[in-house]
Amino acid sequence: MTQIKRQLSLTQSIDVEMKKLRTRLSDESTSHTCFENLSNEVLYEILDYIDAYDIYESFSNLSNRLENLIISSSILLRIKVNSEALLEDRCQHVIIPNSHRILSLHFRGHPWGELLIDKFFNHCIIDSSFHRLESILLNDIKKEKLLTTLFYLNALPRLFSLTIYINDDDYYDLGNIYSLIFSLPTLKYNQLATHAREIQITIPHAINKKSSTIEHLVVHHPCTFNQLNSLLHYTPQLRHLSCYPVIESDENFKNDLSTSLPHLKFVNFEEVSAPFDEFEVFITKISSQLQILKIYTLQNRTYLDGNRWEQLIKEYMPQLEKFYFNFTQDIDDDREINLSDSTDGFINRFNSPFWSERKWVREIEVYCESMVFSIHPYKKEWIDLREHTNIDTYSKQNSTKDNYISNREKTDHGIIQLTILDYEDIGLNGQSIKKLKSALEAIQFTHLNIDDDTMSINMLLGILHLLPNIESLKLSSIPIVKLESLFIEHTRNHLSVLAINKITKVKLGQVIEEEEIEFFINLCPHIEYLEVGCMSYTDVPSLMKFILMNRMTRIPNLCFIIHMANENLVRTLANIMDSETVNDKYTIQRSGNKISVHWKL
């Protein structure tokens, strides 16, 4: 958020300066370039986004003003070390002379990253002269070199962020590394990653009484809950914790954890293979202040107990606002998928009002020969006229707000969503549909999301035939309509879907042909909201006219997504409404790239 505000501030400052400059240039002749006429304040902002090497190579010896500017102590430097070329020269002429001005030092990924770091430290030592250094990224560093480097980092008075990727695949102990990290006096953020599959964490007793200042900790290496607990003893200020993968303990799990983290608000565990029993004991000790919990597990069915989750959250996470849960299961080619029965299913285990009351949505994603069951906070998919801000509005009636889909709040928070991705990868065909048939029929899915640019209309109809409770349909791209539609108008699937579907909301991706819209309008006779992605500015008026001329279905809520949306387009659509209909009770609004049209039928 801070970065966004800085960018907005920079944009506004540049706009003001350019307006002043244009006025001055129109009044007098000048030989200065536009860039040189920007104020120091704006130039400082611009240079803040440029790597120090590029600043010196681009602006040195151009003018006295720019020369004085780039050597000014007011400009802090960001260094990216990503090449051995001229490394010694840059250390001698840029880094060392300006060590007191360096804000960040990042070693980027490199085929020989460890050699790059070794060569850098042969020419330069990070010591107390780098007293403005706040962020360090060490990529592909060897364990031995890291231990030496961490010893010198202890002299930095403003080091707030440290990210480390260790280039060692062998088994080793991270205890000494963590002990040095925890001893850094001002560190707020730390990420430690390694490719090693097995590690040990034994922290020396010498720092038992020393607490770290770390507030954001990312443990990106295999870690048990026992090991994680031993780390958290030294981070009482922790607010944000991520750990992946979380593995099962080889030793007996300690159920007497004593970690206290009163400031912890966010926890993220991924690739969890540790059993739910271990997670439950661990989380109950640290979760009293928790507001956001994310946990992703691979085929660990001990986590599929909705009642147990419900009691755990109610009793130990009273402040939890957002819950993200992912369970991934491979799709077995030899048997039918069943998601609902008492032996293999789990959807119904998360069916109590507890989940919908918190606006947490249940979803199943099918892709790449695997299936993901997830729970996540409800995200608004549909435009709400009452929530538009920063808009252009044309209205002939103030009361059209009431026309927006009235049952939205009753259904959206309790939806069960089915998402189908990567058509070619999962081989979604008649056999695949048959395999998923019992699961699709048994679960009352209310929302269908298909992200697939090759799916046929017949395949879509086959899926919709199995989902009679669908209320909303989202297609990232439009299925192939033109030729197929000529042959399916009276097929059994088409007629059955037309007869049973309850779809009231449709969101279509990039629409090219009018026939594509016509097909879905005719397929969904109860439609109340239609959102259309448009390829070009000129598509919007023509599609608007086409929809208004359709006499089979009247749609009270339309939304067009177009990159070049502006106030002129709003006026154009208003003229179309006035000329093509007799309805004088409508509202057209623009918010960003979205134009919404609402009217009373």
XYZ file of C-alpha atoms in Angstrom:
601
model
C 0.000 0.000 0.000
C 2.853 2.391 0.818
C 4.468 1.647 -2.557
C 1.193 2.395 -4.370
C 0.832 5.708 -2.533
C 4.398 6.633 -3.476
C 3.720 5.853 -7.139
C 0.531 7.916 -7.110
C 2.367 10.783 -5.446
C 5.132 10.564 -8.048
C 2.634 10.578 -10.927
C 0.833 13.607 -9.507
C 4.100 15.470 -8.926
C 5.279 14.796 -12.482
C 1.946 15.962 -13.897
C 2.195 19.246 -11.967
C 5.790 19.787 -13.030
C 5.080 19.042 -16.680
C 2.188 21.519 -16.704
C 4.486 24.204 -15.269
C 7.127 23.284 -17.816
C 4.759 23.445 -20.779
C 3.585 26.889 -19.645
C 7.145 28.140 -19.307
C 8.241 26.718 -22.665
C 5.296 28.335 -24.400
C 6.295 31.730 -23.002
C 10.015 31.657 -23.604
C 12.664 29.982 -25.653
C 14.822 27.529 -23.758
C 17.537 25.039 -24.601
C 16.927 22.836 -21.570
C 15.432 19.367 -21.988
C 12.163 18.528 -20.278
C 13.913 16.114 -17.915
C 16.382 18.718 -16.659
C 13.599 21.170 -15.973
C 11.851 18.890 -13.520
C 12.188 19.910 -9.894
C 14.669 18.181 -7.598
C 11.801 16.653 -5.663
C 10.452 14.885 -8.748
C 13.922 13.834 -9.890
C 14.582 12.317 -6.461
C 11.384 10.277 -6.837
C 12.332 9.088 -10.328
C 15.881 8.129 -9.369
C 14.510 6.201 -6.396
C 13.206 3.596 -8.873
C 16.491 3.219 -10.781
C 19.400 0.953 -9.918
C 22.500 2.802 -8.716
C 24.676 1.464 -11.558
C 22.218 2.797 -14.131
C 22.064 6.188 -12.384
C 25.822 6.651 -12.579
C 26.149 5.323 -16.136
C 23.221 7.362 -17.465
C 23.551 10.716 -15.704
C 27.234 11.217 -14.974
C 28.937 14.068 -16.887
C 25.706 15.299 -18.477
C 25.438 18.574 -16.587
C 26.656 20.136 -13.360
C 23.157 20.020 -11.904
C 22.652 16.299 -12.575
C 26.197 15.531 -11.455
C 25.575 17.258 -8.120
C 22.220 15.557 -7.856
C 23.471 11.988 -8.209
C 26.227 12.490 -5.640
C 23.868 14.140 -3.183
C 23.367 12.360 0.115
C 19.645 13.019 -0.304
C 19.477 10.207 -2.870
C 19.675 6.728 -1.401
C 20.913 3.996 -3.730
C 19.507 0.580 -4.611
C 22.115 -1.940 -5.757
C 21.352 -5.085 -7.785
C 24.273 -7.438 -8.258
C 23.340 -9.783 -11.113
C 26.461 -10.047 -13.250
C 30.181 -10.596 -12.862
C 30.864 -8.076 -15.610
C 32.606 -4.993 -14.237
C 31.892 -6.213 -10.695
C 35.280 -5.107 -9.324
C 34.978 -1.700 -11.015
C 31.477 -1.140 -9.637
C 32.552 -2.123 -6.143
C 35.474 0.292 -6.258
C 33.721 3.257 -7.910
C 30.053 2.969 -6.932
C 29.447 0.754 -3.901
C 32.389 1.442 -1.578
C 32.502 5.261 -2.085
C 28.739 5.407 -1.530
C 28.360 2.809 1.218
C 26.742 5.445 3.466
C 23.989 6.027 0.865
C 23.061 2.443 -0.021
C 19.482 1.537 0.909
C 19.258 -2.004 -0.522
C 21.706 -4.621 -1.763
C 20.209 -7.509 -3.740
C 22.079 -10.445 -5.258
C 19.769 -11.781 -7.952
C 19.502 -15.359 -9.228
C 22.438 -16.449 -11.378
C 23.578 -19.776 -12.880
C 26.684 -19.416 -10.763
C 25.176 -17.361 -7.942
C 27.572 -18.582 -5.286
C 30.557 -17.492 -7.407
C 29.001 -14.068 -7.846
C 28.613 -13.623 -4.098
C 32.146 -14.899 -3.444
C 33.625 -12.437 -5.944
C 31.622 -9.561 -4.506
C 32.896 -10.202 -0.980
C 36.441 -10.465 -2.308
C 36.168 -6.793 -3.282
C 33.823 -5.443 -0.630
C 32.919 -6.066 3.011
C 29.547 -5.068 4.452
C 30.406 -3.255 7.655
C 29.164 -0.364 9.799
C 29.881 2.135 6.974
C 26.663 0.844 5.343
C 24.660 2.582 8.048
C 21.678 3.349 5.769
C 21.356 -0.223 4.451
C 17.834 -1.532 5.133
C 17.315 -4.514 2.798
C 19.564 -7.409 1.731
C 18.759 -10.325 -0.597
C 21.312 -13.138 -0.805
C 20.539 -15.548 -3.636
C 22.350 -18.894 -4.060
C 24.700 -18.402 -1.150
C 26.602 -21.308 0.360
C 26.041 -22.161 4.025
C 29.658 -21.441 5.023
C 29.710 -18.064 3.286
C 26.353 -17.190 4.859
C 27.636 -17.771 8.392
C 30.527 -15.372 7.771
C 28.266 -12.781 6.148
C 25.729 -12.837 8.983
C 28.496 -12.089 11.456
C 29.257 -8.790 9.647
C 25.574 -7.877 9.247
C 25.293 -7.538 12.997
C 27.034 -4.139 12.670
C 24.236 -2.646 10.519
C 22.033 -0.280 12.571
C 19.095 -0.136 10.095
C 18.864 -3.607 8.544
C 15.111 -4.277 8.490
C 14.753 -6.933 5.763
C 16.882 -10.027 5.070
C 16.033 -12.648 2.435
C 18.282 -15.700 2.036
C 18.272 -18.567 -0.485
C 20.840 -21.188 0.491
C 22.391 -23.169 -2.348
C 23.002 -26.448 -0.506
C 21.001 -29.623 -1.074
C 22.740 -31.780 1.540
C 21.470 -32.428 5.042
C 22.622 -29.820 7.550
C 21.691 -27.963 10.723
C 20.205 -24.457 10.417
C 20.497 -23.741 14.129
C 23.622 -21.568 13.892
C 22.172 -19.615 10.983
C 18.918 -18.868 12.802
C 20.794 -17.895 15.958
C 22.781 -15.282 14.006
C 19.641 -14.027 12.249
C 17.795 -13.640 15.540
C 20.719 -11.638 16.953
C 20.450 -8.919 14.273
C 19.415 -5.859 16.308
C 16.794 -4.190 14.053
C 15.531 -6.940 11.732
C 11.776 -6.887 10.996
C 11.470 -9.266 8.012
C 13.305 -12.531 7.389
C 12.913 -15.253 4.787
C 15.168 -18.294 4.789
C 14.880 -20.801 1.939
C 16.787 -23.925 0.968
C 16.319 -26.863 -1.414
C 17.461 -29.386 1.191
C 14.804 -32.012 1.885
C 16.030 -32.833 5.364
C 17.359 -30.353 7.881
C 17.957 -30.052 11.579
C 17.365 -26.958 13.711
C 19.362 -26.910 16.919
C 19.711 -23.412 18.313
C 22.647 -22.908 20.708
C 21.676 -22.182 24.305
C 23.840 -19.059 24.308
C 20.990 -16.947 22.961
C 18.215 -18.512 25.001
C 17.466 -15.219 26.735
C 17.790 -13.001 23.643
C 14.608 -12.102 21.767
C 14.512 -11.176 18.112
C 12.866 -8.029 16.731
C 11.460 -9.967 13.746
C 7.799 -9.271 12.957
C 7.482 -11.143 9.648
C 9.032 -14.615 9.378
C 9.016 -16.846 6.269
C 10.335 -20.379 6.827
C 10.784 -21.727 3.291
C 12.268 -25.121 3.988
C 11.014 -28.427 5.450
C 10.022 -27.834 9.050
C 8.120 -29.780 11.714
C 5.830 -28.155 14.240
C 8.384 -29.062 16.924
C 11.117 -27.197 15.021
C 8.849 -24.274 14.296
C 7.954 -24.011 17.950
C 11.645 -23.856 18.895
C 12.128 -20.941 16.448
C 9.114 -19.010 17.666
C 10.457 -18.923 21.219
C 12.788 -16.152 19.999
C 10.239 -14.052 18.083
C 7.783 -12.566 20.629
C 7.097 -9.582 18.312
C 5.957 -11.795 15.430
C 2.919 -10.582 13.480
C 3.134 -12.566 10.229
C 4.224 -16.237 9.929
C 4.598 -18.382 6.792
C 6.017 -21.895 6.679
C 6.229 -24.452 3.862
C 6.477 -27.346 3.637
C 5.284 -28.432 7.081
C 6.305 -32.053 7.572
C 5.512 -34.718 10.131
C 7.824 -35.004 13.115
C 10.185 -37.964 13.200
C 10.408 -37.708 16.963
C 7.498 -37.762 19.377
C 5.439 -34.621 18.961
C 5.550 -32.333 21.987
C 2.043 -31.482 23.094
C 3.191 -29.066 25.807
C 4.170 -26.133 23.602
C 4.672 -22.903 25.504
C 5.111 -20.362 22.707
C 3.349 -17.044 23.324
C 2.846 -14.690 20.375
C 0.396 -11.989 21.448
C 0.869 -9.912 18.264
C 0.476 -12.704 15.694
C -2.287 -11.855 13.185
C -1.425 -13.880 10.059
C -0.427 -17.557 9.637
C 0.217 -19.345 6.339
C 1.096 -23.068 6.176
C 1.551 -24.725 2.768
C 2.320 -28.270 1.606
C 1.256 -29.565 4.999
C 1.878 -33.276 5.529
C 1.945 -33.133 9.336
C -1.212 -34.738 10.795
C -4.115 -32.613 11.988
C -3.443 -33.661 15.595
C -0.047 -31.920 15.525
C -1.437 -28.831 13.794
C -4.286 -28.581 16.301
C -2.004 -28.641 19.332
C 0.333 -26.110 17.745
C -2.308 -23.649 16.550
C -4.167 -23.559 19.874
C -1.046 -22.123 21.528
C -0.545 -19.224 19.110
C -3.959 -18.371 17.656
C -5.811 -16.242 20.200
C -5.157 -13.011 18.237
C -5.193 -14.616 14.782
C -7.131 -12.775 12.057
C -6.034 -14.604 8.882
C -5.272 -18.334 8.563
C -4.151 -20.101 5.386
C -3.481 -23.825 5.283
C -2.881 -25.932 2.156
C -2.511 -29.692 2.426
C -1.836 -32.427 -0.131
C -4.082 -35.506 0.218
C -3.950 -35.367 4.012
C -7.506 -36.408 4.798
C -7.172 -35.807 8.534
C -7.899 -32.141 7.781
C -11.308 -32.898 6.216
C -13.306 -32.682 9.426
C -15.643 -29.708 9.268
C -16.981 -30.137 12.816
C -13.466 -30.259 14.228
C -12.490 -27.112 12.322
C -15.621 -25.371 13.498
C -14.930 -26.098 17.163
C -11.256 -25.191 16.799
C -12.045 -21.803 15.260
C -14.847 -21.000 17.687
C -12.828 -21.839 20.786
C -9.292 -20.762 19.898
C -9.602 -18.211 17.063
C -12.355 -15.812 18.136
C -10.897 -12.963 16.051
C -10.422 -14.940 12.829
C -11.761 -12.929 9.875
C -10.369 -14.766 6.835
C -9.896 -18.520 6.438
C -8.197 -20.076 3.400
C -8.151 -23.863 3.200
C -6.962 -26.011 0.270
C -7.088 -29.797 0.085
C -5.601 -31.302 -3.092
C -6.495 -34.807 -4.237
C -5.221 -36.653 -7.294
C -7.953 -37.905 -9.606
C -7.608 -41.698 -9.759
C -8.029 -42.876 -13.342
C -9.423 -46.232 -12.218
C -12.476 -45.165 -10.259
C -15.307 -42.701 -10.226
C -14.828 -39.587 -8.119
C -17.205 -39.326 -5.195
C -17.225 -36.167 -3.105
C -20.349 -36.610 -1.056
C -20.738 -40.071 0.450
C -19.757 -40.904 4.018
C -16.587 -42.823 3.158
C -14.927 -40.768 0.455
C -16.722 -37.424 0.543
C -16.095 -34.243 2.441
C -18.254 -31.444 1.035
C -21.104 -32.211 3.400
C -18.736 -32.113 6.349
C -18.473 -28.359 5.807
C -22.195 -27.813 5.340
C -23.229 -26.182 8.618
C -24.387 -22.533 8.818
C -21.062 -21.725 10.498
C -19.330 -21.341 7.100
C -21.964 -19.282 5.309
C -22.468 -17.012 8.337
C -18.812 -15.996 8.046
C -19.140 -15.509 4.279
C -16.633 -18.296 3.605
C -17.238 -19.976 0.248
C -16.682 -23.644 -0.567
C -15.200 -24.417 -3.969
C -13.976 -27.381 -6.006
C -11.395 -26.862 -8.758
C -10.715 -29.576 -11.342
C -7.471 -29.355 -13.313
C -4.312 -31.197 -14.324
C -5.565 -34.618 -13.181
C -6.124 -33.326 -9.675
C -8.946 -31.780 -7.744
C -8.765 -29.041 -5.094
C -11.380 -28.509 -2.427
C -11.049 -25.030 -0.954
C -12.683 -22.667 1.508
C -12.042 -18.944 1.130
C -13.664 -15.579 1.877
C -16.422 -14.519 -0.470
C -15.221 -12.285 -3.308
C -17.761 -10.102 -5.081
C -18.187 -11.247 -8.669
C -21.080 -9.034 -9.659
C -21.382 -5.268 -10.037
C -23.450 -3.548 -7.353
C -24.775 -0.167 -8.454
C -24.915 1.011 -4.868
C -21.161 0.591 -4.427
C -19.887 2.528 -7.460
C -17.340 5.261 -6.715
C -15.498 7.724 -8.968
C -18.092 7.342 -11.712
C -19.632 9.031 -14.734
C -23.421 8.739 -14.458
C -26.319 9.290 -16.841
C -29.722 8.650 -15.288
C -33.369 9.203 -16.112
C -34.596 7.753 -12.813
C -33.041 7.683 -9.357
C -34.787 4.556 -8.161
C -33.281 1.999 -10.554
C -30.899 0.837 -7.849
C -33.658 -1.397 -6.535
C -33.634 -3.383 -9.787
C -30.346 -5.055 -8.992
C -30.639 -8.764 -8.299
C -32.525 -8.887 -5.034
C -31.505 -12.358 -3.949
C -27.748 -11.761 -4.265
C -27.030 -11.526 -0.548
C -29.134 -14.599 0.148
C -27.137 -16.854 -2.144
C -23.617 -15.591 -2.804
C -22.199 -16.136 0.689
C -23.414 -19.744 0.815
C -22.381 -20.753 -2.673
C -20.600 -23.953 -3.558
C -18.451 -23.141 -6.550
C -17.145 -25.503 -9.217
C -14.143 -24.290 -11.215
C -12.829 -26.204 -14.233
C -9.390 -25.274 -15.563
C -6.913 -26.418 -18.216
C -9.164 -28.377 -20.515
C -6.386 -29.957 -22.603
C -4.314 -30.932 -19.567
C -7.088 -32.776 -17.763
C -8.460 -34.332 -20.934
C -12.001 -33.278 -20.106
C -14.100 -35.410 -22.440
C -17.131 -37.660 -22.298
C -15.247 -40.187 -20.179
C -14.108 -37.498 -17.750
C -17.651 -36.180 -17.389
C -18.917 -39.686 -16.718
C -16.235 -40.125 -14.084
C -17.288 -36.904 -12.300
C -20.989 -37.515 -12.856
C -21.928 -38.760 -9.383
C -19.958 -35.971 -7.699
C -21.519 -33.237 -9.821
C -25.023 -34.590 -9.307
C -24.676 -35.138 -5.566
C -23.403 -31.658 -4.684
C -25.675 -28.658 -5.075
C -23.199 -26.411 -6.847
C -24.499 -22.859 -7.200
C -21.708 -21.254 -9.238
C -19.791 -22.572 -12.252
C -16.515 -21.016 -13.382
C -14.819 -22.358 -16.528
C -11.392 -21.040 -17.532
C -10.816 -22.802 -20.843
C -10.403 -21.411 -24.345
C -11.041 -24.664 -26.226
C -14.119 -26.128 -24.551
C -16.930 -26.977 -26.954
C -20.559 -25.966 -26.539
C -21.601 -29.611 -26.337
C -19.162 -30.177 -23.483
C -20.470 -27.096 -21.663
C -24.045 -28.284 -22.095
C -23.087 -31.716 -20.770
C -21.702 -30.125 -17.606
C -24.685 -27.785 -17.149
C -27.040 -30.747 -17.546
C -25.473 -32.261 -14.411
C -25.738 -28.982 -12.450
C -29.419 -27.960 -12.233
C -28.834 -25.703 -9.188
C -26.377 -23.350 -10.875
C -27.360 -19.712 -10.290
C -24.330 -18.012 -11.827
C -22.057 -18.874 -14.734
C -18.630 -17.374 -15.462
C -16.691 -18.142 -18.652
C -13.210 -16.638 -19.025
C -13.412 -17.287 -22.756
C -16.365 -18.102 -24.983
C -16.763 -21.727 -26.136
C -16.691 -22.359 -29.876
C -20.172 -21.347 -30.975
C -20.390 -20.555 -34.666
C -20.412 -23.904 -36.424
C -21.528 -26.063 -33.543
C -24.521 -23.923 -32.647
C -26.126 -24.798 -35.980
C -26.357 -28.431 -34.959
C -27.219 -28.279 -31.258
C -30.279 -26.056 -31.091
C -32.596 -29.046 -30.746
C -30.313 -31.630 -29.197
C -31.349 -33.377 -26.020
C -28.693 -31.658 -23.898
C -29.618 -28.200 -25.115
C -33.322 -28.679 -24.503
C -32.800 -30.238 -21.077
C -30.515 -27.413 -19.917
C -32.952 -24.840 -21.257
C -35.780 -26.496 -19.309
C -34.083 -26.916 -15.922
C -31.433 -24.217 -15.487
C -31.873 -21.488 -12.866
C -29.048 -19.262 -14.054
C -29.678 -15.578 -13.292
C -26.142 -14.200 -13.635
C -23.765 -14.706 -16.561
C -20.246 -13.334 -17.002
C -18.643 -13.793 -20.421
C -14.999 -13.210 -21.365
C -13.872 -11.580 -24.604
C -16.935 -11.549 -26.856
C -16.366 -11.179 -30.611
C -19.619 -12.187 -32.308
C -23.211 -11.247 -31.560
C -24.148 -14.913 -31.937
C -22.119 -15.702 -28.835
C -24.273 -13.418 -26.690
C -27.453 -14.608 -28.392
C -26.690 -18.212 -27.537
C -26.380 -17.537 -23.798
C -29.356 -15.167 -23.666
C -31.526 -17.856 -25.228
C -30.024 -20.620 -23.085
C -30.692 -18.743 -19.831
C -34.276 -17.399 -19.930
C -34.114 -16.270 -16.265
C -31.033 -14.112 -16.704
C -31.077 -10.876 -14.681
C -27.422 -9.855 -14.955
C -25.118 -10.117 -17.975
C -21.472 -9.020 -17.989
C -19.617 -8.920 -21.307
C -15.929 -8.419 -21.977
C -15.445 -6.361 -25.152
C -12.441 -6.481 -27.461
C -12.691 -2.889 -28.716
C -14.392 0.428 -28.013
C -16.711 0.087 -31.011
C -17.986 -3.313 -29.889
C -19.904 -1.855 -26.947
C -22.569 0.183 -28.829
C -23.213 -2.586 -31.368
C -23.536 -5.257 -28.670
C -25.781 -2.941 -26.659
C -28.114 -2.510 -29.640
C -28.155 -6.240 -30.273
C -29.082 -7.054 -26.661
C -31.850 -4.425 -26.646
C -33.297 -5.853 -29.856
C -33.550 -9.376 -28.413
C -37.231 -9.892 -27.699
C -36.978 -13.291 -25.987
C -35.240 -12.152 -22.812
C -35.142 -8.727 -21.190
C -32.068 -8.237 -19.003
C -32.387 -5.478 -16.371
C -28.668 -5.377 -15.504
C -25.858 -5.182 -18.067
C -22.142 -4.605 -17.593
C -19.555 -4.014 -20.321
C -15.844 -4.430 -19.590
C -13.755 -2.329 -21.964
C -10.228 -0.973 -21.564
C -11.046 2.397 -23.155
C -14.247 3.117 -21.202
C -14.886 6.847 -20.821
C -17.593 9.473 -20.390
C -18.244 9.681 -24.150
C -19.124 5.991 -24.229
C -21.631 6.554 -21.422
C -23.320 9.255 -23.527
C -23.338 7.004 -26.587
C -25.100 4.214 -24.691
C -27.604 6.724 -23.288
C -28.448 7.807 -26.834
C -28.954 4.179 -27.809
C -31.279 3.652 -24.848
C -33.304 6.701 -25.857
C -33.565 5.702 -29.521
C -33.973 1.930 -29.264
C -36.387 1.638 -26.306
C -39.407 3.376 -24.872
C -38.069 2.889 -21.352
C -37.271 6.199 -19.677
C -36.269 4.735 -16.317
C -32.638 3.743 -16.552
C -29.169 4.507 -15.172
C -25.814 4.173 -16.931
C -22.667 4.378 -14.828
C -18.944 4.023 -15.454
C -16.408 2.959 -12.829
C -12.901 2.443 -14.213
C -13.138 0.029 -17.136
C -16.699 -1.065 -16.296
C -19.890 0.445 -17.664
C -23.119 -0.686 -16.003
C -26.616 -0.280 -17.412
C -29.679 -0.743 -15.182
C -33.294 -0.210 -16.059
C -36.788 -1.186 -15.009
C -38.650 -3.661 -17.175
